[in-house]
Short mmCIF file of C-alpha atoms (C1' of nucleotides) in Angstrom, two decimals:
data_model
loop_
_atom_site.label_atom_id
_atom_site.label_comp_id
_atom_site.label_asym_id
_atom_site.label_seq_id
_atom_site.Cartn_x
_atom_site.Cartn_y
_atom_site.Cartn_z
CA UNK A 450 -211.57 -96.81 -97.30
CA UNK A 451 -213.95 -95.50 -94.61
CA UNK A 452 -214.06 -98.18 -92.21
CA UNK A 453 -214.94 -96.68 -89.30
CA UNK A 454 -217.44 -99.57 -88.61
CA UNK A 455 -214.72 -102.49 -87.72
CA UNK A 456 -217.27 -104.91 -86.31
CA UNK A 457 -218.39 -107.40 -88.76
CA UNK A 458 -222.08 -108.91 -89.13
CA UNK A 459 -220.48 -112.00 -87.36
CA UNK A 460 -219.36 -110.29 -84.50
CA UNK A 461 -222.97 -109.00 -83.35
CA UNK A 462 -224.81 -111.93 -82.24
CA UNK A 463 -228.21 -111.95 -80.83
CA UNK A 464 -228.72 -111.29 -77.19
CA UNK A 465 -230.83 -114.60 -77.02
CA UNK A 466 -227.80 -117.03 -77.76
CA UNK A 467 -229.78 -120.63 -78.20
CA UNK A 468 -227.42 -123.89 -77.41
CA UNK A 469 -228.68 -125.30 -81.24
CA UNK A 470 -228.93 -122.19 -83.54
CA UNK A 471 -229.32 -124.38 -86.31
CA UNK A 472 -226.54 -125.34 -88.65
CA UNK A 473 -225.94 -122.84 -90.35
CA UNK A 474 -225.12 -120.89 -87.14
CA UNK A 475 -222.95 -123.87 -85.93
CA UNK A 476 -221.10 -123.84 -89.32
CA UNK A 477 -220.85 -120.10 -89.14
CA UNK A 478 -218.52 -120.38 -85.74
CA UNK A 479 -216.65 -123.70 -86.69
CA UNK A 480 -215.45 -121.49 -89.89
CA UNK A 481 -214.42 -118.33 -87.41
CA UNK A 482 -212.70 -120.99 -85.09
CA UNK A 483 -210.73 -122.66 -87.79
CA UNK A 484 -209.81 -119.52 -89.72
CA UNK A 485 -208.74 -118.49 -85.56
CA UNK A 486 -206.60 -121.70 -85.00
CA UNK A 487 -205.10 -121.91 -88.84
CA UNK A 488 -203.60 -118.41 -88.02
CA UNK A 489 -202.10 -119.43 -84.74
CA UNK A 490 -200.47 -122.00 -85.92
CA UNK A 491 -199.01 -120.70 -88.80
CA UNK A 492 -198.04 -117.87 -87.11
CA UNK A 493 -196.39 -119.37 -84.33
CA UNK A 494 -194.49 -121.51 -87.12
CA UNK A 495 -193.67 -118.79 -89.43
CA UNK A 496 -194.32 -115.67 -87.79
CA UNK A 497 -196.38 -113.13 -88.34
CA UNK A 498 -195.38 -111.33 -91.32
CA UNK A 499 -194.46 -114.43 -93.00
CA UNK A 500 -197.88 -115.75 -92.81
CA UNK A 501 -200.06 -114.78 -95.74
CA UNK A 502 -203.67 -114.79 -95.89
CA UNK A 503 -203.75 -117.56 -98.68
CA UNK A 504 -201.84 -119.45 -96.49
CA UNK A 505 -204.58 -119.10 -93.90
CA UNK A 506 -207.23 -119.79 -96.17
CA UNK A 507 -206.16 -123.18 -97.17
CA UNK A 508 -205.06 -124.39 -93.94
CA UNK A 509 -208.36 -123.70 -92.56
CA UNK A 510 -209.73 -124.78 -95.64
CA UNK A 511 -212.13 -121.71 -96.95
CA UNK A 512 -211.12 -119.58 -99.56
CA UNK A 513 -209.12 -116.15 -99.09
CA UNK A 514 -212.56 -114.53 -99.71
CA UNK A 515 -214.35 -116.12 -96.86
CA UNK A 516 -211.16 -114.85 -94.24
CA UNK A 517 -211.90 -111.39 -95.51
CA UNK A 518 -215.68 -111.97 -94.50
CA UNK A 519 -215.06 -112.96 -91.02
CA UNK A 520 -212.06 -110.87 -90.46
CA UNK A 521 -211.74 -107.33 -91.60
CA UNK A 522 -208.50 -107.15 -91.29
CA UNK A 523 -205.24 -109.43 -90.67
CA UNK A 524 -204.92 -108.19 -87.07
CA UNK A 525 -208.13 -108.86 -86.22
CA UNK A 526 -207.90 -112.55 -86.90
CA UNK A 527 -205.87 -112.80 -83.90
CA UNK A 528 -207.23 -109.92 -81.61
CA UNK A 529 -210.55 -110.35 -81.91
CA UNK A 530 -212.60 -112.80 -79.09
CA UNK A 531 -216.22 -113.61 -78.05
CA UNK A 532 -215.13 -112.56 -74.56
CA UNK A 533 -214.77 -109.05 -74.87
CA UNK A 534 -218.46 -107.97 -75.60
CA UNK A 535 -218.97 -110.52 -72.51
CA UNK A 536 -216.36 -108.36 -69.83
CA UNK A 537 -218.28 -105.33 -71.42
CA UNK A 538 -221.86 -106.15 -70.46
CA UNK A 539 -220.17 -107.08 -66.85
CA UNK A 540 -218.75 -103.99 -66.36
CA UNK A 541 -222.33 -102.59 -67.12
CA UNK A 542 -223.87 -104.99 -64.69
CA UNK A 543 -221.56 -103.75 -61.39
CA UNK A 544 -223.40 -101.79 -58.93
CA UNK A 545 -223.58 -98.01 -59.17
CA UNK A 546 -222.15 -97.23 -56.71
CA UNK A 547 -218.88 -99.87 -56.30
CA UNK A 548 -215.98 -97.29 -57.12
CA UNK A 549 -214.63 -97.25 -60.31
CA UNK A 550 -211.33 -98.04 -59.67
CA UNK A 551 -212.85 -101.21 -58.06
CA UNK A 552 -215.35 -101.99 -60.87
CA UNK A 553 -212.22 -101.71 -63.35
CA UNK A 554 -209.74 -103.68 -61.50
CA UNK A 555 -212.50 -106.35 -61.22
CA UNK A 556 -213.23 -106.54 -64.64
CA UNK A 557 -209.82 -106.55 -66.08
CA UNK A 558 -208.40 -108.90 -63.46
CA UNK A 559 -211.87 -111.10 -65.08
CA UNK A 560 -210.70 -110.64 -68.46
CA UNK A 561 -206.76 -111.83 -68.04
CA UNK A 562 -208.31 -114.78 -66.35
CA UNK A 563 -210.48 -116.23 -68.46
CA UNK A 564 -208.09 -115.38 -71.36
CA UNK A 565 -205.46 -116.94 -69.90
CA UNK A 566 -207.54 -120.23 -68.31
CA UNK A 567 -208.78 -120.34 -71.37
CA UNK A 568 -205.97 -121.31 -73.58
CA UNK A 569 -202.28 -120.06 -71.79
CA UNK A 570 -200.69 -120.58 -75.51
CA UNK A 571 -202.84 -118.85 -77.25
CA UNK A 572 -202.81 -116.15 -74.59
CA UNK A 573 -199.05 -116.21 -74.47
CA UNK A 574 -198.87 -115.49 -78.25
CA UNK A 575 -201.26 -113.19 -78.44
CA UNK A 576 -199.62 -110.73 -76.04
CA UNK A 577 -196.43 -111.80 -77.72
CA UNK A 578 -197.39 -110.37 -81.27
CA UNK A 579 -199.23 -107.51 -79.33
CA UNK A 580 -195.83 -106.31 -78.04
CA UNK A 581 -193.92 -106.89 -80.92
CA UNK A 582 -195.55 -106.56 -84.43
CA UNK A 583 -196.37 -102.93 -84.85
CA UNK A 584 -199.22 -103.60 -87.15
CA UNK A 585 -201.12 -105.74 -84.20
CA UNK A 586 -200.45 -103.05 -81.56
CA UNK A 587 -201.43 -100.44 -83.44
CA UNK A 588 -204.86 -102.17 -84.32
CA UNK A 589 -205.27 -102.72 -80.26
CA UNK A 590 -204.76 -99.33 -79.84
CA UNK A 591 -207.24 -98.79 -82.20
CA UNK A 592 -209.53 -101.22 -80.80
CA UNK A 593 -208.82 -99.18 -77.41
CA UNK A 594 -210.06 -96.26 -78.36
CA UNK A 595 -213.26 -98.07 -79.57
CA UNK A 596 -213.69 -99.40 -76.08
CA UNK A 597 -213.41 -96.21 -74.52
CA UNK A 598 -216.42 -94.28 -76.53
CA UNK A 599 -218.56 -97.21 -74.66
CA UNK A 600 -216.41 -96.84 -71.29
CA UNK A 601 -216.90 -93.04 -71.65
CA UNK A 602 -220.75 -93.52 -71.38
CA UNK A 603 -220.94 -95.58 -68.35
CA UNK A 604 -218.37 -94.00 -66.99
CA UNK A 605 -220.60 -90.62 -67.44
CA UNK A 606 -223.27 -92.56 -65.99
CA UNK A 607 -221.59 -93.12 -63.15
CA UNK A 608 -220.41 -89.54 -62.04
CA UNK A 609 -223.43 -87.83 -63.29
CA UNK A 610 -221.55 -85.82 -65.77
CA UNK A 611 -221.68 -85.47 -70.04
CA UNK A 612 -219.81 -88.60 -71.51
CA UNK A 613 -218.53 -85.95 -74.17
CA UNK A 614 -217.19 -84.31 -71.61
CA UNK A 615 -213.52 -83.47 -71.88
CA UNK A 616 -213.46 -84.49 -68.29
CA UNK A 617 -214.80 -87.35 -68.51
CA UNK A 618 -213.05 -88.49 -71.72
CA UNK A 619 -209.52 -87.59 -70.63
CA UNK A 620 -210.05 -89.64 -67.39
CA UNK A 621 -211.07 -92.63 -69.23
CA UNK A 622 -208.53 -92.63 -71.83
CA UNK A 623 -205.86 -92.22 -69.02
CA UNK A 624 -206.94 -94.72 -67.34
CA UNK A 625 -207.12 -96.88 -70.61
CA UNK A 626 -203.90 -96.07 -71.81
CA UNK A 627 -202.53 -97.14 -67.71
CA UNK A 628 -204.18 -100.64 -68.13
CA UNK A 629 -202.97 -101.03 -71.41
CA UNK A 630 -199.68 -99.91 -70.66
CA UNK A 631 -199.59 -102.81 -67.66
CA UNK A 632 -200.62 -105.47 -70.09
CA UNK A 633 -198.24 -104.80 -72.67
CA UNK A 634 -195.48 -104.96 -69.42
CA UNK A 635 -197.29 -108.17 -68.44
CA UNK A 636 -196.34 -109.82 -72.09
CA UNK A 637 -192.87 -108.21 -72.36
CA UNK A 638 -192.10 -109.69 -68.99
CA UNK A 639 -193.79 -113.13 -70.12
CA UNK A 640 -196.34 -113.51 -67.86
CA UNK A 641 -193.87 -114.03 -65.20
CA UNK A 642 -195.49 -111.63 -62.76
CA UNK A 643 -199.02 -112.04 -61.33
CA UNK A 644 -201.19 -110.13 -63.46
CA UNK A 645 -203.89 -108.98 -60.20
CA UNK A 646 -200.44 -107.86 -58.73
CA UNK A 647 -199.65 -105.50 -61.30
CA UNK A 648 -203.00 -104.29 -61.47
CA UNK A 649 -203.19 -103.01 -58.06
CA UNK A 650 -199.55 -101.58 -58.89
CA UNK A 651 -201.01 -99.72 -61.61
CA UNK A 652 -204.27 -98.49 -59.74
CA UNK A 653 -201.93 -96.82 -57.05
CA UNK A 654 -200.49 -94.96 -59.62
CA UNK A 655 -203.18 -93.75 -61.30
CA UNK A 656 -204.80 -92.69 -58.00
CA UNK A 657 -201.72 -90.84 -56.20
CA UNK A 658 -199.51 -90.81 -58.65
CA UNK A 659 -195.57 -91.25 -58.36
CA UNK A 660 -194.02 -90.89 -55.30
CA UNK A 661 -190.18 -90.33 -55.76
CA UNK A 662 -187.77 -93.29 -55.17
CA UNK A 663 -190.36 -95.22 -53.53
CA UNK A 664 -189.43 -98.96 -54.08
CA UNK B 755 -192.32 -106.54 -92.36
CA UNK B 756 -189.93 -106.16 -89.22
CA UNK B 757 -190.29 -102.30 -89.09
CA UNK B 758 -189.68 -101.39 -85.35
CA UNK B 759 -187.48 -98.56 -86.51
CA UNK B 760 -190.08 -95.79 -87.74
CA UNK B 761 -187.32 -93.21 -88.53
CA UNK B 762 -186.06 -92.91 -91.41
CA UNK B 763 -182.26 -91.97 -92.05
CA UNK B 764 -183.91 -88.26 -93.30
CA UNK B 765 -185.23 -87.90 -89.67
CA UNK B 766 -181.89 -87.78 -88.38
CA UNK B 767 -179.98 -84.68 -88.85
CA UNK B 768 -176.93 -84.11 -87.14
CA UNK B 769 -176.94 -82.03 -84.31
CA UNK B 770 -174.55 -79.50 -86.07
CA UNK B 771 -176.70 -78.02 -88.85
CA UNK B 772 -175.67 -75.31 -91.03
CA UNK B 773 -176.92 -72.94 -92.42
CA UNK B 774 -175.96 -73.48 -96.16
CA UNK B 775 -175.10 -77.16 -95.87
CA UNK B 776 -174.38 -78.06 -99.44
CA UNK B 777 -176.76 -77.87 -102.84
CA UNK B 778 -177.31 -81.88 -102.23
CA UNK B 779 -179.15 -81.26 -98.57
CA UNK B 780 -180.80 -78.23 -99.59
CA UNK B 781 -182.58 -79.95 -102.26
CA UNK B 782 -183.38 -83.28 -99.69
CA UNK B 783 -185.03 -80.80 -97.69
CA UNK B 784 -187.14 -79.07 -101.06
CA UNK B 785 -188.04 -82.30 -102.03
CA UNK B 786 -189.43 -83.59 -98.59
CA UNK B 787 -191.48 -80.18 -98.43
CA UNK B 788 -192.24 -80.94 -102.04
CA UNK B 789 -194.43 -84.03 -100.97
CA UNK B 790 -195.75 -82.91 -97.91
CA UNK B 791 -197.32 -79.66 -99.66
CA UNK B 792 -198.73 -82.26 -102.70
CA UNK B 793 -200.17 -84.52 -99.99
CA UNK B 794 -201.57 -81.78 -97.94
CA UNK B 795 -203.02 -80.09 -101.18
CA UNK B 796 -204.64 -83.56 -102.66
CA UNK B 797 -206.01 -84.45 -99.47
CA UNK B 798 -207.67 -81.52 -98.97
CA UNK B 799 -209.39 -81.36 -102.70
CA UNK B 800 -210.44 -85.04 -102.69
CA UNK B 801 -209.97 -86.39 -99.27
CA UNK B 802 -207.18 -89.15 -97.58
CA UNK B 803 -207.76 -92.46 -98.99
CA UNK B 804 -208.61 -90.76 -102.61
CA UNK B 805 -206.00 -89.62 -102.74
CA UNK B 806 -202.68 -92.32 -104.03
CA UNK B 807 -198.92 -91.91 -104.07
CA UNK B 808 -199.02 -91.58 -107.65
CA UNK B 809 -200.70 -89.18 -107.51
CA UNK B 810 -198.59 -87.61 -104.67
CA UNK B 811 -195.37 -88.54 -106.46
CA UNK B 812 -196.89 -86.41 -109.79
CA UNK B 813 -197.76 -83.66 -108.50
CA UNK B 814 -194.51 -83.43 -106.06
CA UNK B 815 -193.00 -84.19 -109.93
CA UNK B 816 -190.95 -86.94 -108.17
CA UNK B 817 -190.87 -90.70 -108.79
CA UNK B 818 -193.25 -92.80 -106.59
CA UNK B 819 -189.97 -94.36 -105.07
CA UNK B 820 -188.47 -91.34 -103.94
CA UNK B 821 -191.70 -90.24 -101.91
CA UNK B 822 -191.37 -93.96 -99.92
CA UNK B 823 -187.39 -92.93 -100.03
CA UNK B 824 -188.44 -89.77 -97.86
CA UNK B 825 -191.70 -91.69 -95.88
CA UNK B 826 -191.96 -95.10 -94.84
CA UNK B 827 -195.58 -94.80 -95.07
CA UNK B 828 -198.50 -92.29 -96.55
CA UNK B 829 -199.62 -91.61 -92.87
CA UNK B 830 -196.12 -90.02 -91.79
CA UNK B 831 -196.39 -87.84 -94.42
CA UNK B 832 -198.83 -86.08 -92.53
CA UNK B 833 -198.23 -86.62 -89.52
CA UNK B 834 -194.37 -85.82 -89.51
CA UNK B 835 -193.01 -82.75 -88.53
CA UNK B 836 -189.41 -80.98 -88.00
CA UNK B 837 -190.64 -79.87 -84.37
CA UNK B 838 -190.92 -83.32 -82.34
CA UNK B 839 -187.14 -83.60 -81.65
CA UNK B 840 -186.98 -79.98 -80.54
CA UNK B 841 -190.21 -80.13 -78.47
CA UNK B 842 -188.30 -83.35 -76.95
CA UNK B 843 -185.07 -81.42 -76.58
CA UNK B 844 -187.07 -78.58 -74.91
CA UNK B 845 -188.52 -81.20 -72.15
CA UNK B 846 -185.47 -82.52 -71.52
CA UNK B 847 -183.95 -78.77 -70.93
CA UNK B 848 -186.30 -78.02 -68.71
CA UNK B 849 -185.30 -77.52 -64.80
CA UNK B 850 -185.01 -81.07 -62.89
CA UNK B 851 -186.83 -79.77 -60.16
CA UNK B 852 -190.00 -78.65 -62.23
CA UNK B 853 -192.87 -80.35 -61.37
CA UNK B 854 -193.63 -82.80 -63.70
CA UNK B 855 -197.65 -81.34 -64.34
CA UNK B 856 -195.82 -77.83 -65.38
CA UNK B 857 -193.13 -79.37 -67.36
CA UNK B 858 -195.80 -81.10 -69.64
CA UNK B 859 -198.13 -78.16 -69.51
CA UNK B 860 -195.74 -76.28 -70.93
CA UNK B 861 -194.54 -78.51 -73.73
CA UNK B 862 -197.72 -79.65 -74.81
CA UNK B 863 -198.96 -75.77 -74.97
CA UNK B 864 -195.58 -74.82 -76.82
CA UNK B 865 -196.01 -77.68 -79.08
CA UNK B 866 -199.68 -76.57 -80.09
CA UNK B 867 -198.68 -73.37 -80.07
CA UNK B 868 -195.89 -73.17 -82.61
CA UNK B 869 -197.93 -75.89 -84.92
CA UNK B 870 -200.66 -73.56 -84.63
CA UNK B 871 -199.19 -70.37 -85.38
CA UNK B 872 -196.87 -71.76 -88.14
CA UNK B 873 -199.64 -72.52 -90.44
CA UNK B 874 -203.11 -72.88 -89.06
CA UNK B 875 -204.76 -74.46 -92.23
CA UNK B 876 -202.14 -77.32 -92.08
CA UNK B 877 -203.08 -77.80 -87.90
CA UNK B 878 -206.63 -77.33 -88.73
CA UNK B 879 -206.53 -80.16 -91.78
CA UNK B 880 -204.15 -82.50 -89.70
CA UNK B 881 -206.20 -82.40 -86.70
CA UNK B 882 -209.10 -83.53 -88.95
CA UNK B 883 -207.62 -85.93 -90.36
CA UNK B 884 -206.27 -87.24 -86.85
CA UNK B 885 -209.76 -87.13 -85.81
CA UNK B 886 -211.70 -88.87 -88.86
CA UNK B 887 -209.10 -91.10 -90.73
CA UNK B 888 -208.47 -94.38 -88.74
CA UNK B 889 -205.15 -95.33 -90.41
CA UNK B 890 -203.85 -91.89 -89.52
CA UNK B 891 -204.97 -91.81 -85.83
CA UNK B 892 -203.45 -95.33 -85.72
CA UNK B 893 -200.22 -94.10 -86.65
CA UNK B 894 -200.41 -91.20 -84.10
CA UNK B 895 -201.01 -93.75 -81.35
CA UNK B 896 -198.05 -95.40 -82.27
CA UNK B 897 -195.69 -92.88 -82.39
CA UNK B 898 -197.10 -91.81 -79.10
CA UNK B 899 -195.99 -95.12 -77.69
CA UNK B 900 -192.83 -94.17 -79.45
CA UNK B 901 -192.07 -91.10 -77.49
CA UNK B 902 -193.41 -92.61 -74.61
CA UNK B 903 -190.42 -94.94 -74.14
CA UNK B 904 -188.48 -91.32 -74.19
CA UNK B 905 -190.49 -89.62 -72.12
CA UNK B 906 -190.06 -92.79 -69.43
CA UNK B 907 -186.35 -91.97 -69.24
CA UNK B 908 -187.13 -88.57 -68.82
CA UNK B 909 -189.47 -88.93 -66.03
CA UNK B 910 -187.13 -92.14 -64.56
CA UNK B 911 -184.91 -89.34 -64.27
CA UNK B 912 -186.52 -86.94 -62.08
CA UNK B 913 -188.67 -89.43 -59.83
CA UNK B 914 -185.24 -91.21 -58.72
CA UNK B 915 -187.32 -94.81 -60.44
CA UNK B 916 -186.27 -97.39 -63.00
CA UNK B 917 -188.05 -95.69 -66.45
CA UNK B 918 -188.56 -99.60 -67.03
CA UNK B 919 -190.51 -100.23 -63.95
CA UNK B 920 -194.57 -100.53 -64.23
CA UNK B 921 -195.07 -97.73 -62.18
CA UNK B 922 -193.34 -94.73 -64.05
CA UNK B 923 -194.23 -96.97 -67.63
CA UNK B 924 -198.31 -96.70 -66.56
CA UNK B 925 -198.17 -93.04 -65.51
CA UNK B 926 -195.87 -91.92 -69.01
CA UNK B 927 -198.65 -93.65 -70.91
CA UNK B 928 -201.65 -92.41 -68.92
CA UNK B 929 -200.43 -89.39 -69.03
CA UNK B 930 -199.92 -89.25 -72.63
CA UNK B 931 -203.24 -91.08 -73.22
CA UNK B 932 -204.67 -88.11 -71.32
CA UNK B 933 -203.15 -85.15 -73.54
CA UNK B 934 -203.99 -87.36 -76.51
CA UNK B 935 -207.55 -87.27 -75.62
CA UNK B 936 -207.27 -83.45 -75.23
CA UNK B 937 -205.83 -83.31 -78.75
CA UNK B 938 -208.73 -84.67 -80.04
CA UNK B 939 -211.27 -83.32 -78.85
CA UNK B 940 -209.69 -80.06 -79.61
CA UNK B 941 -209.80 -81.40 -83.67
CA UNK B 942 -212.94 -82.61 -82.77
CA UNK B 943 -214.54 -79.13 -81.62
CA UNK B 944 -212.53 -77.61 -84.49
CA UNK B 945 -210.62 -75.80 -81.94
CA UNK B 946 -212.82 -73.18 -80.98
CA UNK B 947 -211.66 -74.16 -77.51
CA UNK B 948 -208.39 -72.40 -76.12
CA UNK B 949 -206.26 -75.16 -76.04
CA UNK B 950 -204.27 -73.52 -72.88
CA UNK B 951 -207.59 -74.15 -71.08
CA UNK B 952 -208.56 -77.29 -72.39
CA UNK B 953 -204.68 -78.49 -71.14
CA UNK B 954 -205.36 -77.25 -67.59
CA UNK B 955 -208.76 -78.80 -67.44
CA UNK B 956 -207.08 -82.06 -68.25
CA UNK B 957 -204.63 -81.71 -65.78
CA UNK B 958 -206.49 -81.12 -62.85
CA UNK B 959 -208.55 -84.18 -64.21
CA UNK B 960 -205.09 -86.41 -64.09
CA UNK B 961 -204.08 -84.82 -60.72
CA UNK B 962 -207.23 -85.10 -58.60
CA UNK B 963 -209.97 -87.35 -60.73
CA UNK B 964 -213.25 -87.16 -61.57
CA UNK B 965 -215.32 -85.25 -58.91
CA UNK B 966 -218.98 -85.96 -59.17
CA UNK B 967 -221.31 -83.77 -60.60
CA UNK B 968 -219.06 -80.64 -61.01
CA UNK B 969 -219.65 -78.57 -63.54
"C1'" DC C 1322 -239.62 -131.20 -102.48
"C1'" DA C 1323 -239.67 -126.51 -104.17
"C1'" DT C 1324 -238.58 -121.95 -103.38
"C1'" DG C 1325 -236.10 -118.22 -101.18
"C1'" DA C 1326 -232.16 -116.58 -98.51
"C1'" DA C 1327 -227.68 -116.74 -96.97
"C1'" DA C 1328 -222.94 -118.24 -97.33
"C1'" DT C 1329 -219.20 -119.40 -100.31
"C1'" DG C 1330 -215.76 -119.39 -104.09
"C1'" DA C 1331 -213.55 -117.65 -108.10
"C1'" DG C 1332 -211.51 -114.01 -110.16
"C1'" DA C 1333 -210.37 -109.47 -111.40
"C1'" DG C 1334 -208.88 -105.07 -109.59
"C1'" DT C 1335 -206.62 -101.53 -106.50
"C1'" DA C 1336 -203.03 -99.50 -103.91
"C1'" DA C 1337 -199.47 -99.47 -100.45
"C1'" DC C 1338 -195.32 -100.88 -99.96
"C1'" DT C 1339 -190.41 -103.52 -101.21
"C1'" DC C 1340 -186.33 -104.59 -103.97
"C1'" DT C 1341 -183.14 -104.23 -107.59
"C1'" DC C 1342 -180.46 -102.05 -110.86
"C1'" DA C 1343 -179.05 -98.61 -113.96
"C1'" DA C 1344 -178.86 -93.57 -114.87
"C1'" DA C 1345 -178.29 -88.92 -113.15
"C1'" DA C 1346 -176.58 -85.37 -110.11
"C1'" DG C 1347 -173.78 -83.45 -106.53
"C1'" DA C 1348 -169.19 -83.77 -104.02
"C1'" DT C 1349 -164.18 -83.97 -104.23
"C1'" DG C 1350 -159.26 -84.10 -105.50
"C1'" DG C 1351 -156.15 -82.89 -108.94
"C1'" DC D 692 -162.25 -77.86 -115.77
"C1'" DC D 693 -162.18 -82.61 -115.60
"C1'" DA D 694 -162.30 -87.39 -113.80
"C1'" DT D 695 -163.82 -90.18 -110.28
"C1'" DC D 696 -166.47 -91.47 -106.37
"C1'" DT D 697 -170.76 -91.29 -103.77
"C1'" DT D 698 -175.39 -90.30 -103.12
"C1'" DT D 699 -179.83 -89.73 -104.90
"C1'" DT D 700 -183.19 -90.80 -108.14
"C1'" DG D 701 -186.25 -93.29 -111.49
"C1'" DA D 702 -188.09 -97.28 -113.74
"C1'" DG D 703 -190.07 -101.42 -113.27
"C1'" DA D 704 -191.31 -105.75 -111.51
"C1'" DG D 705 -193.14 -108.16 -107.51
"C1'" DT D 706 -195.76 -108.99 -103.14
"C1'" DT D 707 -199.77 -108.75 -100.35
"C1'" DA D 708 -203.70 -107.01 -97.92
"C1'" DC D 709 -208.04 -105.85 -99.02
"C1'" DT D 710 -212.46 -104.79 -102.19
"C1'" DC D 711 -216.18 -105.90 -105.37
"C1'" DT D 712 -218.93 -108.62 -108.31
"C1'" DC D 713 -221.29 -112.54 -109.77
"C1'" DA D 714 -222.30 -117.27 -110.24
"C1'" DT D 715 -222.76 -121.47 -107.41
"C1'" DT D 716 -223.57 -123.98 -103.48
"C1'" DT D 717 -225.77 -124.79 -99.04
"C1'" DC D 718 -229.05 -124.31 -95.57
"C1'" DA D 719 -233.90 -122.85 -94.02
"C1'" DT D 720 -238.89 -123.07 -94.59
"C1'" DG D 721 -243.54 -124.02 -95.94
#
DNA sequence: CATGAAATGAGAGTAACTCTCAAAAGATGG
DNA sequence: CCATCTTTTGAGAGTTACTCTCATTTCATG
């Protein structure tokens, strides 16, 4: 089961994204979006474990096979979005020279947003399953790492060092595992605080570290 | 599939432990080294995910229920060891007044030290497998987060915080996201790297950043 | 409309886990 | 040493995520 390749065919689409790709294309994303919303709701009815993949399938009305071609896995049914390859190229976009603390805040502050403007249900959910199915959390961890081979290279960039680095990779996964860490306290906490709060809340700490009985 | 609680009741061994504690735990103990030995041996002839719990089970010359008795799952048979409570126990012995940077230092170098020196082709073929198996660097992460909530309280402790609070939750987990990353890249470079020096390169990295074009 | 390509469905197969229940093996008191 | 109680084990059936293959349908194109 080497599957180090998680990304499906229908993940990568094509830098030039026309507004009528034909229908095929069309059908292609209403199938992803109903497989998407079939799993919502039948998770939020059932729960997560409870929910079975035939289940899924006939709600959204494909066949079982057809899930497993859009989704590699369970867990990626509900983690995976359009967005994130979006936030990505942003990040890439930033000027060179904006600091990188600033760069990240910006685009992670970007991503909550539009996550959460987007749909605040779905959103809530998400994070909900996030913190409390292992299987989910373990696949963003996963998904984390992923993100931080590509973070590792414009982060290189950036410095003017080897992305390979040790260096350069412990940084980055520090500072992944930080953000993370603040989003999972953002869902445990139900959204209650302001997310762009915490984030500054977690940049001090990752840039002076903890000061005792502070607070 | 409600499986928050990773450890199993064999995990748990009560703090007073005897020397000759009975034929009945002696042979518990045989068995679980049984399967681990089997696994490690399989694995290494015809790789992880060739390699089943039958076939496990067989060669251990247990039942296939007994090995999920002993494991909850195929990845904590490899990645589960006798020396993460006393590594914990050692951390929490340490002086209150340590800095925290030595504290971990030192119980991350002890920890690869004694996995090291017990049996280095066991360290070398876990590491790899850390390093190249997804499900099994999956698992890792989450019994990282899994000591993280410990090592929280610890550090709560000593900064005078809340071990709940954002701040002390985002610097456990960077901090462990950190000495993750050194882990692997120490697999990754099959360890020709002292790992002593590979520790204090990453902690000068959490303490003080990334410095441009150094090195 | 015909031909080629891509998406789908049906079905069989694998393997990790779970649960249940009866048999076996160690512990314990007499 | 034996009888009883408890713990551990094995056997087997069941569930479910995921894989692979092949025939059929559906869209694209000239």
């Amino acid at each position: 089961m080497p599957d180090n390749e998680r990304m499906t065919a229908a993940h990568i689409s094509s830098p030039a994204d026309h507004p009528q790709p034909g229908l095929r294309e069309r059908k292609k994303i209403k199938t992803r979006e109903a497989i998407r919303t079939a799993t919502y709701a039948l998770v939020e009815e059932q729960g997560y474990d409870a929910t079975t993949i035939d289940q899924i399938a006939e709600r959204a009305e494909v066949s079982p096979s057809t899930v497993f071609r859009y989704f590699p896995t369970k867990e990626d049914i509900i983690l995976t979005d359009e967005q994130d390859p979006i936030l990505l190229a942003e990040l890439r976009s930033r000027p060179a020279d904006e600091p990188l603390r600033d760069t990240m805040r910006y685009v992670m502050r970007e991503g909550a947003r539009r996550g959460f403007d987007e749909d605040p249900e779905v959103a809530r959910l998400r994070t909900h399953l996030m913190v409390q199915v292992p299987a989910v959390r373990s696949r963003m961890m996963e998904s984390m790492s992923v993100i931080g081979r590509t973070l590792c290279v414009a982060i290189g960039e950036r410095v003017g060092r080897d992305p390979d680095s040790l260096e350069v990779r412990v940084y980055t996964m520090s500072l992944l595992g930080g953000l993370m860490e603040t989003a999972l306290y953002w869902g445990e906490h139900d959204h209650e605080d302001d997310f762009a709060a915490l984030l500054d809340r977690t940049l001090e700490v990752l840039e002076h570290g903890l000061s005792k009985e502070n607070r």
